[in-house]
């Protein structure tokens, strides 16, 4: 067990040290091609993850043959590698670079919502490269906020090897937090009260909110992707608390590695209960997952506890 942990943490060290420096030195187009190769290698070597993704997809696509599902699995690993590379590009980003990397559909809906002076919640799932929404929106000049978590990585008990593993994990965690905090976004971490996020809405600003939240003390058990899954009611409650306009947003990776950002029509809150609101969001999310399953299927290995086992 310890040997497996050491191998995994050595890979993490490679990722955050020589790999990071190398990716930042080479042209962006080269880095994407290397990421595709890394994703292909990950697919072939991560047998357990590959099988979990395949098993999960069978619930949502029960009539699909296995060759089609395996193609989705391969593309899931490909997209995950591309997402992982893009964090290293954050220091290179600015408004001009973003406009070359992202095609926008529906920004006028965001502008129209802000003209109502109620603040806006951009509701996203962990679909595509959800973190890339921050530079994609922030570098368009909007006052952007992100509700996020920052839990320290789990520690290994105090042994010689454990200290090495903990040191690598903690340094990688600091790098990751530091890179995303360079972006034009204000973070509101859930380990503290979210008064700042509420004030942002009151100031008619934009808050990114992960609607398929992983962090909660309360859960709604809802139908999702052919299974039962645990959803936080946080989106519904935050929207009703603040009176903000809720616009679902989705980021789709194109074949040329660029992104298409789609802002959908607003969700009507009215007097709906939490379950009804979340079911309506799930219906929109599932529509995109059905079209682009490789943008979401990473959930089957990253968050297996998200689903309720039969």
PDB file of C-alpha atoms in Angstrom:
ATOM      1  CA  UNK A   1       0.000   0.000   0.000  1.00  0.00           C
ATOM      2  CA  UNK A   2       2.768   2.421   0.940  1.00  0.00           C
ATOM      3  CA  UNK A   3       4.600   1.666  -2.315  1.00  0.00           C
ATOM      4  CA  UNK A   4       1.462   2.588  -4.321  1.00  0.00           C
ATOM      5  CA  UNK A   5       1.158   5.843  -2.382  1.00  0.00           C
ATOM      6  CA  UNK A   6       4.799   6.672  -3.023  1.00  0.00           C
ATOM      7  CA  UNK A   7       4.420   6.016  -6.757  1.00  0.00           C
ATOM      8  CA  UNK A   8       1.286   8.203  -6.878  1.00  0.00           C
ATOM      9  CA  UNK A   9       2.974  11.038  -4.996  1.00  0.00           C
ATOM     10  CA  UNK A  10       6.080  10.799  -7.164  1.00  0.00           C
ATOM     11  CA  UNK A  11       3.787  11.272 -10.176  1.00  0.00           C
ATOM     12  CA  UNK A  12       2.255  14.285  -8.416  1.00  0.00           C
ATOM     13  CA  UNK A  13       5.748  15.724  -7.837  1.00  0.00           C
ATOM     14  CA  UNK A  14       6.588  15.238 -11.531  1.00  0.00           C
ATOM     15  CA  UNK A  15       3.334  16.979 -12.463  1.00  0.00           C
ATOM     16  CA  UNK A  16       3.921  20.064 -10.285  1.00  0.00           C
ATOM     17  CA  UNK A  17       7.655  20.459 -10.846  1.00  0.00           C
ATOM     18  CA  UNK A  18       9.421  19.430 -14.090  1.00  0.00           C
ATOM     19  CA  UNK A  19       6.138  18.937 -16.017  1.00  0.00           C
ATOM     20  CA  UNK A  20       4.765  22.316 -14.926  1.00  0.00           C
ATOM     21  CA  UNK A  21       7.927  24.189 -15.890  1.00  0.00           C
ATOM     22  CA  UNK A  22       8.145  22.394 -19.220  1.00  0.00           C
ATOM     23  CA  UNK A  23       4.499  23.114 -20.120  1.00  0.00           C
ATOM     24  CA  UNK A  24       4.953  26.794 -19.348  1.00  0.00           C
ATOM     25  CA  UNK A  25       8.005  27.015 -21.620  1.00  0.00           C
ATOM     26  CA  UNK A  26       6.542  25.443 -24.753  1.00  0.00           C
ATOM     27  CA  UNK A  27       3.814  26.859 -27.051  1.00  0.00           C
ATOM     28  CA  UNK A  28       0.262  26.271 -25.850  1.00  0.00           C
ATOM     29  CA  UNK A  29      -0.597  24.149 -28.889  1.00  0.00           C
ATOM     30  CA  UNK A  30       2.254  21.765 -28.038  1.00  0.00           C
ATOM     31  CA  UNK A  31       1.136  21.501 -24.426  1.00  0.00           C
ATOM     32  CA  UNK A  32      -2.339  20.415 -25.541  1.00  0.00           C
ATOM     33  CA  UNK A  33      -0.894  17.719 -27.792  1.00  0.00           C
ATOM     34  CA  UNK A  34       1.251  16.441 -24.938  1.00  0.00           C
ATOM     35  CA  UNK A  35      -1.831  16.390 -22.719  1.00  0.00           C
ATOM     36  CA  UNK A  36      -3.644  14.209 -25.262  1.00  0.00           C
ATOM     37  CA  UNK A  37      -0.720  11.756 -25.138  1.00  0.00           C
ATOM     38  CA  UNK A  38      -0.705  11.839 -21.311  1.00  0.00           C
ATOM     39  CA  UNK A  39      -4.451  11.166 -21.272  1.00  0.00           C
ATOM     40  CA  UNK A  40      -3.979   8.161 -23.540  1.00  0.00           C
ATOM     41  CA  UNK A  41      -1.284   6.759 -21.212  1.00  0.00           C
ATOM     42  CA  UNK A  42      -3.480   7.394 -18.153  1.00  0.00           C
ATOM     43  CA  UNK A  43      -6.310   5.484 -19.826  1.00  0.00           C
ATOM     44  CA  UNK A  44      -4.161   2.406 -20.469  1.00  0.00           C
ATOM     45  CA  UNK A  45      -2.514   2.278 -17.049  1.00  0.00           C
ATOM     46  CA  UNK A  46      -5.409   3.337 -14.756  1.00  0.00           C
ATOM     47  CA  UNK A  47      -7.326   0.078 -15.114  1.00  0.00           C
ATOM     48  CA  UNK A  48      -9.471   0.556 -12.006  1.00  0.00           C
ATOM     49  CA  UNK A  49     -10.526   4.102 -12.923  1.00  0.00           C
ATOM     50  CA  UNK A  50     -11.239   3.024 -16.480  1.00  0.00           C
ATOM     51  CA  UNK A  51     -13.548   0.275 -15.277  1.00  0.00           C
ATOM     52  CA  UNK A  52     -15.377   2.561 -12.823  1.00  0.00           C
ATOM     53  CA  UNK A  53     -16.091   5.085 -15.578  1.00  0.00           C
ATOM     54  CA  UNK A  54     -17.285   2.319 -17.906  1.00  0.00           C
ATOM     55  CA  UNK A  55     -19.559   0.871 -15.221  1.00  0.00           C
ATOM     56  CA  UNK A  56     -21.026   4.281 -14.442  1.00  0.00           C
ATOM     57  CA  UNK A  57     -21.748   5.065 -18.082  1.00  0.00           C
ATOM     58  CA  UNK A  58     -23.718   1.837 -18.416  1.00  0.00           C
ATOM     59  CA  UNK A  59     -26.375   3.250 -16.068  1.00  0.00           C
ATOM     60  CA  UNK A  60     -26.911   6.363 -18.204  1.00  0.00           C
ATOM     61  CA  UNK A  61     -26.533   4.658 -21.584  1.00  0.00           C
ATOM     62  CA  UNK A  62     -27.949   1.166 -20.925  1.00  0.00           C
ATOM     63  CA  UNK A  63     -28.550   0.458 -24.602  1.00  0.00           C
ATOM     64  CA  UNK A  64     -25.125   1.535 -25.896  1.00  0.00           C
ATOM     65  CA  UNK A  65     -22.677  -1.154 -26.939  1.00  0.00           C
ATOM     66  CA  UNK A  66     -19.385  -1.397 -25.081  1.00  0.00           C
ATOM     67  CA  UNK A  67     -17.223  -0.134 -27.942  1.00  0.00           C
ATOM     68  CA  UNK A  68     -19.120   3.180 -27.938  1.00  0.00           C
ATOM     69  CA  UNK A  69     -18.828   3.440 -24.170  1.00  0.00           C
ATOM     70  CA  UNK A  70     -15.083   2.719 -24.293  1.00  0.00           C
ATOM     71  CA  UNK A  71     -14.677   5.560 -26.783  1.00  0.00           C
ATOM     72  CA  UNK A  72     -16.387   7.852 -24.254  1.00  0.00           C
ATOM     73  CA  UNK A  73     -14.068   6.563 -21.524  1.00  0.00           C
ATOM     74  CA  UNK A  74     -10.995   7.319 -23.663  1.00  0.00           C
ATOM     75  CA  UNK A  75     -12.250  10.829 -24.345  1.00  0.00           C
ATOM     76  CA  UNK A  76     -12.943  11.292 -20.635  1.00  0.00           C
ATOM     77  CA  UNK A  77      -9.284  10.605 -19.838  1.00  0.00           C
ATOM     78  CA  UNK A  78      -8.262  12.878 -22.723  1.00  0.00           C
ATOM     79  CA  UNK A  79     -10.364  15.773 -21.417  1.00  0.00           C
ATOM     80  CA  UNK A  80      -9.170  15.239 -17.857  1.00  0.00           C
ATOM     81  CA  UNK A  81      -5.554  15.542 -19.021  1.00  0.00           C
ATOM     82  CA  UNK A  82      -6.356  18.686 -21.019  1.00  0.00           C
ATOM     83  CA  UNK A  83      -8.091  20.209 -17.986  1.00  0.00           C
ATOM     84  CA  UNK A  84      -5.089  19.379 -15.817  1.00  0.00           C
ATOM     85  CA  UNK A  85      -2.707  21.117 -18.212  1.00  0.00           C
ATOM     86  CA  UNK A  86      -4.719  24.326 -18.347  1.00  0.00           C
ATOM     87  CA  UNK A  87      -4.042  25.280 -14.758  1.00  0.00           C
ATOM     88  CA  UNK A  88      -0.388  25.795 -15.778  1.00  0.00           C
ATOM     89  CA  UNK A  89      -1.539  28.296 -18.411  1.00  0.00           C
ATOM     90  CA  UNK A  90      -3.162  30.620 -15.865  1.00  0.00           C
ATOM     91  CA  UNK A  91      -0.104  32.924 -15.542  1.00  0.00           C
ATOM     92  CA  UNK A  92      -0.106  33.400 -19.352  1.00  0.00           C
ATOM     93  CA  UNK A  93      -3.758  34.428 -19.584  1.00  0.00           C
ATOM     94  CA  UNK A  94      -5.181  37.856 -20.288  1.00  0.00           C
ATOM     95  CA  UNK A  95      -8.258  39.169 -22.103  1.00  0.00           C
ATOM     96  CA  UNK A  96      -6.707  38.789 -25.579  1.00  0.00           C
ATOM     97  CA  UNK A  97      -5.564  35.230 -24.924  1.00  0.00           C
ATOM     98  CA  UNK A  98      -8.947  34.278 -23.486  1.00  0.00           C
ATOM     99  CA  UNK A  99     -10.787  35.617 -26.530  1.00  0.00           C
ATOM    100  CA  UNK A 100      -8.690  33.313 -28.703  1.00  0.00           C
ATOM    101  CA  UNK A 101      -9.372  30.337 -26.447  1.00  0.00           C
ATOM    102  CA  UNK A 102     -13.090  30.779 -25.740  1.00  0.00           C
ATOM    103  CA  UNK A 103     -16.114  31.299 -28.009  1.00  0.00           C
ATOM    104  CA  UNK A 104     -19.027  32.863 -26.111  1.00  0.00           C
ATOM    105  CA  UNK A 105     -22.713  32.152 -26.612  1.00  0.00           C
ATOM    106  CA  UNK A 106     -25.175  34.031 -24.403  1.00  0.00           C
ATOM    107  CA  UNK A 107     -23.091  36.780 -22.798  1.00  0.00           C
ATOM    108  CA  UNK A 108     -25.964  39.115 -23.649  1.00  0.00           C
ATOM    109  CA  UNK A 109     -28.109  37.099 -21.200  1.00  0.00           C
ATOM    110  CA  UNK A 110     -25.622  37.818 -18.436  1.00  0.00           C
ATOM    111  CA  UNK A 111     -25.605  41.525 -19.319  1.00  0.00           C
ATOM    112  CA  UNK A 112     -29.413  41.647 -19.394  1.00  0.00           C
ATOM    113  CA  UNK A 113     -29.585  39.926 -15.997  1.00  0.00           C
ATOM    114  CA  UNK A 114     -27.133  42.415 -14.479  1.00  0.00           C
ATOM    115  CA  UNK A 115     -29.288  45.279 -15.761  1.00  0.00           C
ATOM    116  CA  UNK A 116     -31.985  44.065 -13.365  1.00  0.00           C
ATOM    117  CA  UNK A 117     -29.642  44.896 -10.438  1.00  0.00           C
ATOM    118  CA  UNK A 118     -30.382  41.700  -8.526  1.00  0.00           C
ATOM    119  CA  UNK A 119     -26.964  40.084  -8.887  1.00  0.00           C
ATOM    120  CA  UNK A 120     -26.328  36.922 -10.892  1.00  0.00           C
ATOM    121  CA  UNK A 121     -25.496  33.338  -9.953  1.00  0.00           C
ATOM    122  CA  UNK A 122     -23.820  31.391 -12.759  1.00  0.00           C
ATOM    123  CA  UNK A 123     -24.740  27.804 -11.894  1.00  0.00           C
ATOM    124  CA  UNK A 124     -22.320  25.214 -13.207  1.00  0.00           C
ATOM    125  CA  UNK A 125     -21.769  21.525 -12.665  1.00  0.00           C
ATOM    126  CA  UNK A 126     -18.392  19.823 -12.625  1.00  0.00           C
ATOM    127  CA  UNK A 127     -18.814  19.673 -16.398  1.00  0.00           C
ATOM    128  CA  UNK A 128     -15.884  20.172 -18.748  1.00  0.00           C
ATOM    129  CA  UNK A 129     -13.101  22.246 -17.227  1.00  0.00           C
ATOM    130  CA  UNK A 130     -15.287  24.003 -14.677  1.00  0.00           C
ATOM    131  CA  UNK A 131     -12.301  25.910 -13.243  1.00  0.00           C
ATOM    132  CA  UNK A 132     -11.675  27.532 -16.624  1.00  0.00           C
ATOM    133  CA  UNK A 133     -14.976  29.378 -16.222  1.00  0.00           C
ATOM    134  CA  UNK A 134     -13.109  31.705 -13.852  1.00  0.00           C
ATOM    135  CA  UNK A 135     -10.677  33.178 -16.405  1.00  0.00           C
ATOM    136  CA  UNK A 136     -13.253  32.877 -19.199  1.00  0.00           C
ATOM    137  CA  UNK A 137     -15.718  35.128 -17.337  1.00  0.00           C
ATOM    138  CA  UNK A 138     -13.271  37.147 -15.241  1.00  0.00           C
ATOM    139  CA  UNK A 139     -11.189  38.360 -18.187  1.00  0.00           C
ATOM    140  CA  UNK A 140     -14.357  39.680 -19.830  1.00  0.00           C
ATOM    141  CA  UNK A 141     -14.380  42.413 -17.203  1.00  0.00           C
ATOM    142  CA  UNK A 142     -17.153  41.160 -14.909  1.00  0.00           C
ATOM    143  CA  UNK A 143     -16.751  41.428 -11.140  1.00  0.00           C
ATOM    144  CA  UNK A 144     -16.572  37.709 -10.527  1.00  0.00           C
ATOM    145  CA  UNK A 145     -16.743  35.662  -7.345  1.00  0.00           C
ATOM    146  CA  UNK A 146     -16.334  31.936  -6.774  1.00  0.00           C
ATOM    147  CA  UNK A 147     -17.644  29.885  -3.867  1.00  0.00           C
ATOM    148  CA  UNK A 148     -15.016  27.206  -3.318  1.00  0.00           C
ATOM    149  CA  UNK A 149     -13.504  24.746  -0.867  1.00  0.00           C
ATOM    150  CA  UNK A 150      -9.888  24.458   0.259  1.00  0.00           C
ATOM    151  CA  UNK A 151      -9.608  21.455   2.529  1.00  0.00           C
ATOM    152  CA  UNK A 152      -6.051  20.377   3.263  1.00  0.00           C
ATOM    153  CA  UNK A 153      -5.087  17.055   1.660  1.00  0.00           C
ATOM    154  CA  UNK A 154      -5.401  13.956   3.871  1.00  0.00           C
ATOM    155  CA  UNK A 155      -2.287  13.225   5.912  1.00  0.00           C
ATOM    156  CA  UNK A 156      -0.489   9.898   6.110  1.00  0.00           C
ATOM    157  CA  UNK A 157       0.475   8.747   9.583  1.00  0.00           C
ATOM    158  CA  UNK A 158       3.854   9.886  10.829  1.00  0.00           C
ATOM    159  CA  UNK A 159       6.376   7.523   9.262  1.00  0.00           C
ATOM    160  CA  UNK A 160       9.459   8.351   7.219  1.00  0.00           C
ATOM    161  CA  UNK A 161       7.599   7.745   3.954  1.00  0.00           C
ATOM    162  CA  UNK A 162       4.493   9.420   5.318  1.00  0.00           C
ATOM    163  CA  UNK A 163       6.410  12.661   5.866  1.00  0.00           C
ATOM    164  CA  UNK A 164       7.600  12.594   2.248  1.00  0.00           C
ATOM    165  CA  UNK A 165       4.070  11.962   0.980  1.00  0.00           C
ATOM    166  CA  UNK A 166       2.579  14.704   3.162  1.00  0.00           C
ATOM    167  CA  UNK A 167       5.213  17.207   2.037  1.00  0.00           C
ATOM    168  CA  UNK A 168       4.468  16.559  -1.646  1.00  0.00           C
ATOM    169  CA  UNK A 169       0.699  16.713  -1.126  1.00  0.00           C
ATOM    170  CA  UNK A 170       0.815  19.937   0.870  1.00  0.00           C
ATOM    171  CA  UNK A 171       3.115  21.698  -1.573  1.00  0.00           C
ATOM    172  CA  UNK A 172       0.915  20.645  -4.532  1.00  0.00           C
ATOM    173  CA  UNK A 173      -2.130  21.933  -2.645  1.00  0.00           C
ATOM    174  CA  UNK A 174      -0.475  25.333  -2.078  1.00  0.00           C
ATOM    175  CA  UNK A 175       0.536  25.528  -5.747  1.00  0.00           C
ATOM    176  CA  UNK A 176      -3.004  24.769  -6.896  1.00  0.00           C
ATOM    177  CA  UNK A 177      -4.622  27.326  -4.596  1.00  0.00           C
ATOM    178  CA  UNK A 178      -1.982  29.914  -5.510  1.00  0.00           C
ATOM    179  CA  UNK A 179      -2.439  29.453  -9.257  1.00  0.00           C
ATOM    180  CA  UNK A 180      -6.188  29.877  -9.233  1.00  0.00           C
ATOM    181  CA  UNK A 181      -5.996  32.866  -6.884  1.00  0.00           C
ATOM    182  CA  UNK A 182      -3.969  34.685  -9.548  1.00  0.00           C
ATOM    183  CA  UNK A 183      -7.101  34.820 -11.693  1.00  0.00           C
ATOM    184  CA  UNK A 184      -9.495  37.825 -11.822  1.00  0.00           C
ATOM    185  CA  UNK A 185     -11.908  36.321  -9.313  1.00  0.00           C
ATOM    186  CA  UNK A 186     -12.608  36.775  -5.609  1.00  0.00           C
ATOM    187  CA  UNK A 187     -12.843  33.504  -3.677  1.00  0.00           C
ATOM    188  CA  UNK A 188     -15.274  32.841  -0.846  1.00  0.00           C
ATOM    189  CA  UNK A 189     -14.275  29.635   0.898  1.00  0.00           C
ATOM    190  CA  UNK A 190     -16.889  27.508   2.565  1.00  0.00           C
ATOM    191  CA  UNK A 191     -14.752  26.977   5.665  1.00  0.00           C
ATOM    192  CA  UNK A 192     -15.756  30.561   6.555  1.00  0.00           C
ATOM    193  CA  UNK A 193     -19.133  32.365   6.557  1.00  0.00           C
ATOM    194  CA  UNK A 194     -20.256  33.344   3.048  1.00  0.00           C
ATOM    195  CA  UNK A 195     -21.232  36.922   3.905  1.00  0.00           C
ATOM    196  CA  UNK A 196     -18.834  38.188   1.227  1.00  0.00           C
ATOM    197  CA  UNK A 197     -20.660  36.192  -1.450  1.00  0.00           C
ATOM    198  CA  UNK A 198     -23.994  37.581  -0.271  1.00  0.00           C
ATOM    199  CA  UNK A 199     -22.583  41.126  -0.436  1.00  0.00           C
ATOM    200  CA  UNK A 200     -21.362  40.437  -3.976  1.00  0.00           C
ATOM    201  CA  UNK A 201     -24.945  39.668  -5.026  1.00  0.00           C
ATOM    202  CA  UNK A 202     -26.190  42.770  -3.207  1.00  0.00           C
ATOM    203  CA  UNK A 203     -23.597  44.778  -5.168  1.00  0.00           C
ATOM    204  CA  UNK A 204     -24.991  43.341  -8.431  1.00  0.00           C
ATOM    205  CA  UNK A 205     -21.949  41.207  -9.155  1.00  0.00           C
ATOM    206  CA  UNK A 206     -21.522  37.659 -10.505  1.00  0.00           C
ATOM    207  CA  UNK A 207     -21.068  34.538  -8.374  1.00  0.00           C
ATOM    208  CA  UNK A 208     -20.015  31.156  -9.786  1.00  0.00           C
ATOM    209  CA  UNK A 209     -21.744  28.349  -7.900  1.00  0.00           C
ATOM    210  CA  UNK A 210     -21.218  24.588  -8.316  1.00  0.00           C
ATOM    211  CA  UNK A 211     -24.808  23.362  -8.449  1.00  0.00           C
ATOM    212  CA  UNK A 212     -23.812  19.700  -8.113  1.00  0.00           C
ATOM    213  CA  UNK A 213     -22.061  20.625  -4.894  1.00  0.00           C
ATOM    214  CA  UNK A 214     -19.768  18.132  -3.223  1.00  0.00           C
ATOM    215  CA  UNK A 215     -19.578  19.994   0.090  1.00  0.00           C
ATOM    216  CA  UNK A 216     -22.649  19.924   2.306  1.00  0.00           C
ATOM    217  CA  UNK A 217     -24.041  18.752   5.603  1.00  0.00           C
ATOM    218  CA  UNK A 218     -27.481  18.269   4.058  1.00  0.00           C
ATOM    219  CA  UNK A 219     -28.320  16.301   0.937  1.00  0.00           C
ATOM    220  CA  UNK A 220     -31.142  15.720  -1.472  1.00  0.00           C
ATOM    221  CA  UNK A 221     -31.262  12.205  -2.930  1.00  0.00           C
ATOM    222  CA  UNK A 222     -32.300  12.669  -6.567  1.00  0.00           C
ATOM    223  CA  UNK A 223     -32.354  10.727  -9.825  1.00  0.00           C
ATOM    224  CA  UNK A 224     -29.250  11.504 -11.876  1.00  0.00           C
ATOM    225  CA  UNK A 225     -27.547   9.714 -14.777  1.00  0.00           C
ATOM    226  CA  UNK A 226     -29.686   6.614 -14.308  1.00  0.00           C
ATOM    227  CA  UNK A 227     -28.815   6.320 -10.612  1.00  0.00           C
ATOM    228  CA  UNK A 228     -29.619   8.013  -7.325  1.00  0.00           C
ATOM    229  CA  UNK A 229     -27.162  10.727  -6.315  1.00  0.00           C
ATOM    230  CA  UNK A 230     -26.577  13.143  -3.458  1.00  0.00           C
ATOM    231  CA  UNK A 231     -27.042  16.813  -4.336  1.00  0.00           C
ATOM    232  CA  UNK A 232     -26.547  19.741  -2.014  1.00  0.00           C
ATOM    233  CA  UNK A 233     -29.568  22.080  -1.882  1.00  0.00           C
ATOM    234  CA  UNK A 234     -27.074  24.959  -1.669  1.00  0.00           C
ATOM    235  CA  UNK A 235     -27.855  26.502  -5.078  1.00  0.00           C
ATOM    236  CA  UNK A 236     -31.595  26.690  -4.368  1.00  0.00           C
ATOM    237  CA  UNK A 237     -31.096  28.095  -0.879  1.00  0.00           C
ATOM    238  CA  UNK A 238     -28.464  30.664  -1.862  1.00  0.00           C
ATOM    239  CA  UNK A 239     -30.629  31.871  -4.773  1.00  0.00           C
ATOM    240  CA  UNK A 240     -33.713  32.247  -2.567  1.00  0.00           C
ATOM    241  CA  UNK A 241     -31.709  33.918   0.193  1.00  0.00           C
ATOM    242  CA  UNK A 242     -30.201  36.546  -2.113  1.00  0.00           C
ATOM    243  CA  UNK A 243     -32.932  36.922  -4.748  1.00  0.00           C
ATOM    244  CA  UNK A 244     -30.275  36.651  -7.464  1.00  0.00           C
ATOM    245  CA  UNK A 245     -30.963  35.644 -11.050  1.00  0.00           C
ATOM    246  CA  UNK A 246     -29.714  32.111 -11.770  1.00  0.00           C
ATOM    247  CA  UNK A 247     -28.211  31.383 -15.191  1.00  0.00           C
ATOM    248  CA  UNK A 248     -26.880  27.875 -15.922  1.00  0.00           C
ATOM    249  CA  UNK A 249     -23.494  27.952 -17.669  1.00  0.00           C
ATOM    250  CA  UNK A 250     -21.678  25.187 -19.545  1.00  0.00           C
ATOM    251  CA  UNK A 251     -18.155  25.008 -20.965  1.00  0.00           C
ATOM    252  CA  UNK A 252     -17.628  22.632 -23.901  1.00  0.00           C
ATOM    253  CA  UNK A 253     -14.221  21.721 -25.299  1.00  0.00           C
ATOM    254  CA  UNK A 254     -14.045  21.755 -29.088  1.00  0.00           C
ATOM    255  CA  UNK A 255     -11.909  19.473 -31.256  1.00  0.00           C
ATOM    256  CA  UNK A 256      -9.300  22.221 -31.691  1.00  0.00           C
ATOM    257  CA  UNK A 257      -8.905  22.365 -27.850  1.00  0.00           C
ATOM    258  CA  UNK A 258     -10.679  25.720 -27.541  1.00  0.00           C
ATOM    259  CA  UNK A 259     -13.805  26.155 -25.417  1.00  0.00           C
ATOM    260  CA  UNK A 260     -17.383  27.098 -26.197  1.00  0.00           C
ATOM    261  CA  UNK A 261     -19.037  28.840 -23.241  1.00  0.00           C
ATOM    262  CA  UNK A 262     -22.833  28.711 -23.243  1.00  0.00           C
ATOM    263  CA  UNK A 263     -25.001  30.776 -20.886  1.00  0.00           C
ATOM    264  CA  UNK A 264     -28.562  29.473 -20.809  1.00  0.00           C
ATOM    265  CA  UNK A 265     -31.869  31.193 -20.051  1.00  0.00           C
ATOM    266  CA  UNK A 266     -32.467  31.953 -16.403  1.00  0.00           C
ATOM    267  CA  UNK A 267     -34.064  29.473 -14.048  1.00  0.00           C
ATOM    268  CA  UNK A 268     -37.318  30.638 -12.505  1.00  0.00           C
ATOM    269  CA  UNK A 269     -37.258  30.364  -8.724  1.00  0.00           C
ATOM    270  CA  UNK A 270     -40.710  31.746  -7.764  1.00  0.00           C
ATOM    271  CA  UNK A 271     -41.981  29.811  -4.742  1.00  0.00           C
ATOM    272  CA  UNK A 272     -40.500  26.463  -5.745  1.00  0.00           C
ATOM    273  CA  UNK A 273     -39.054  24.179  -3.085  1.00  0.00           C
ATOM    274  CA  UNK A 274     -35.406  23.099  -3.050  1.00  0.00           C
ATOM    275  CA  UNK A 275     -36.102  19.701  -4.603  1.00  0.00           C
ATOM    276  CA  UNK A 276     -38.018  21.157  -7.541  1.00  0.00           C
ATOM    277  CA  UNK A 277     -35.299  23.721  -8.253  1.00  0.00           C
ATOM    278  CA  UNK A 278     -32.542  21.117  -8.149  1.00  0.00           C
ATOM    279  CA  UNK A 279     -34.500  18.721 -10.370  1.00  0.00           C
ATOM    280  CA  UNK A 280     -34.859  21.489 -12.952  1.00  0.00           C
ATOM    281  CA  UNK A 281     -31.116  22.136 -12.840  1.00  0.00           C
ATOM    282  CA  UNK A 282     -30.366  18.414 -13.138  1.00  0.00           C
ATOM    283  CA  UNK A 283     -32.553  18.204 -16.252  1.00  0.00           C
ATOM    284  CA  UNK A 284     -30.429  20.904 -17.911  1.00  0.00           C
ATOM    285  CA  UNK A 285     -27.173  19.318 -16.801  1.00  0.00           C
ATOM    286  CA  UNK A 286     -28.206  15.871 -18.044  1.00  0.00           C
ATOM    287  CA  UNK A 287     -29.075  17.345 -21.449  1.00  0.00           C
ATOM    288  CA  UNK A 288     -25.441  18.437 -21.877  1.00  0.00           C
ATOM    289  CA  UNK A 289     -24.023  15.240 -20.398  1.00  0.00           C
ATOM    290  CA  UNK A 290     -26.034  13.207 -22.891  1.00  0.00           C
ATOM    291  CA  UNK A 291     -24.485  15.235 -25.721  1.00  0.00           C
ATOM    292  CA  UNK A 292     -20.968  15.391 -24.236  1.00  0.00           C
ATOM    293  CA  UNK A 293     -20.618  12.533 -21.717  1.00  0.00           C
ATOM    294  CA  UNK A 294     -16.822  12.702 -21.742  1.00  0.00           C
ATOM    295  CA  UNK A 295     -17.105  16.178 -20.174  1.00  0.00           C
ATOM    296  CA  UNK A 296     -18.605  14.772 -16.979  1.00  0.00           C
ATOM    297  CA  UNK A 297     -17.758  11.070 -16.671  1.00  0.00           C
ATOM    298  CA  UNK A 298     -14.685  11.834 -14.544  1.00  0.00           C
ATOM    299  CA  UNK A 299     -17.156  11.970 -11.653  1.00  0.00           C
ATOM    300  CA  UNK A 300     -17.245   8.175 -11.612  1.00  0.00           C
ATOM    301  CA  UNK A 301     -13.663   7.917 -10.372  1.00  0.00           C
ATOM    302  CA  UNK A 302     -13.202  11.284  -8.613  1.00  0.00           C
ATOM    303  CA  UNK A 303     -16.418  11.263  -6.567  1.00  0.00           C
ATOM    304  CA  UNK A 304     -17.783   7.692  -6.420  1.00  0.00           C
ATOM    305  CA  UNK A 305     -19.555   8.505  -3.117  1.00  0.00           C
ATOM    306  CA  UNK A 306     -21.656  11.077  -5.023  1.00  0.00           C
ATOM    307  CA  UNK A 307     -23.825   8.158  -6.159  1.00  0.00           C
ATOM    308  CA  UNK A 308     -25.930   6.051  -3.823  1.00  0.00           C
ATOM    309  CA  UNK A 309     -25.100   2.402  -4.291  1.00  0.00           C
ATOM    310  CA  UNK A 310     -28.125   0.173  -4.945  1.00  0.00           C
TER     311      UNK A 310
END
